[in-house]
Tab-separated table of C-alpha atoms in Angstrom:
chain	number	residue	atom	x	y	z
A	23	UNK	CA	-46.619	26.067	53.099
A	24	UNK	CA	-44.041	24.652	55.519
A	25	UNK	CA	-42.931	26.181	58.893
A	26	UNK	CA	-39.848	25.728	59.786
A	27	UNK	CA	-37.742	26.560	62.760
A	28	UNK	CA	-33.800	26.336	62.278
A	29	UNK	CA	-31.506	26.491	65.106
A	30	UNK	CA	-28.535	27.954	63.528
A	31	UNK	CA	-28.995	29.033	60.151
A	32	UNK	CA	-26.195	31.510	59.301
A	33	UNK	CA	-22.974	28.930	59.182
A	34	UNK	CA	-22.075	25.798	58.049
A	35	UNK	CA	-24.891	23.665	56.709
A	36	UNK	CA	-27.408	25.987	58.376
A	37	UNK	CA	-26.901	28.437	55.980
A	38	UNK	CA	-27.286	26.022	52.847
A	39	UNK	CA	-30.654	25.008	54.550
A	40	UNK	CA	-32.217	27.980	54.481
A	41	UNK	CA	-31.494	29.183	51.476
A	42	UNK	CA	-32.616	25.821	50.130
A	43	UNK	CA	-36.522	26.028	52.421
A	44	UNK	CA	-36.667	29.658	50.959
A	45	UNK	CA	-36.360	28.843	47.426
A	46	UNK	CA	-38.993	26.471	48.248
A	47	UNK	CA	-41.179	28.798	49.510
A	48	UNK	CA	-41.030	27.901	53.223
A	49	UNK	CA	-41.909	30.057	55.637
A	50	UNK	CA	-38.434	29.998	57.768
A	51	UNK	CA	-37.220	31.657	61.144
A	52	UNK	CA	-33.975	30.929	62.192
A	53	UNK	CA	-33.065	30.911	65.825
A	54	UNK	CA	-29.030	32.019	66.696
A	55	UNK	CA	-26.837	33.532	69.348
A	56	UNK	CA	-26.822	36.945	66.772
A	57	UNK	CA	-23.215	36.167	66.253
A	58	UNK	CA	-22.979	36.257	62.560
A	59	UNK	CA	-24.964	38.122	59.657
A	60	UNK	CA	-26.567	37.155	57.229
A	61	UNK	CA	-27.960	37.955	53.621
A	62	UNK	CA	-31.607	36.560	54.023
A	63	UNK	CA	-33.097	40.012	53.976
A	64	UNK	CA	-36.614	40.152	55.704
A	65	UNK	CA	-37.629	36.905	54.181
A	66	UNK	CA	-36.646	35.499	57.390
A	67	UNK	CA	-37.602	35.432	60.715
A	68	UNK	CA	-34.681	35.820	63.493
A	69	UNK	CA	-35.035	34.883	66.763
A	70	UNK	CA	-31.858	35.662	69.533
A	71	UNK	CA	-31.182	33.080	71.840
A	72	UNK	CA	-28.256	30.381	73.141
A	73	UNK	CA	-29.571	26.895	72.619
A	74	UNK	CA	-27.613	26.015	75.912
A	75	UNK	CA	-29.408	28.547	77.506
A	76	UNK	CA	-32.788	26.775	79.142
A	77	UNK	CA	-34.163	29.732	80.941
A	78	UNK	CA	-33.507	32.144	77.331
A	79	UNK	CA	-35.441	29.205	75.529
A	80	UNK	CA	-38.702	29.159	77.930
A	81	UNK	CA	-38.844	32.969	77.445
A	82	UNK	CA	-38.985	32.267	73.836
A	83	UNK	CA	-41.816	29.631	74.364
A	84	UNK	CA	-44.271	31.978	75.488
């Protein structure tokens, strides 16, 4: 099974992405800024964070 990480994941191509990894039977967590919903259900992992934000990131990291 794959791991994946997306940053982004509820817009735009994001969106198309996951759905397409789940359907595959990937084992996906999306990291966004918690802006938007969306209709993964618990399939997916979310993790809350600006990429732009360095110090948010390294918290993440550990």
């Amino acid at each position: 099974m794959q791991n994946v990480l997306i940053l982004g994941g509820t817009r735009f191509f994001g969106k198309k992405l996951t759905a397409n990894l789940l359907r595959s039977g990937a084992d996906v967590t999306i990291l966004t800024r918690g802006n938007a919903a969306d209709s993964f259900g618990p399939g997916v992992k979310r993790l809350h964070a600006d990429r732009t934000d360095a110090a948010a990131l390294k918290i993440l990291a550990h």
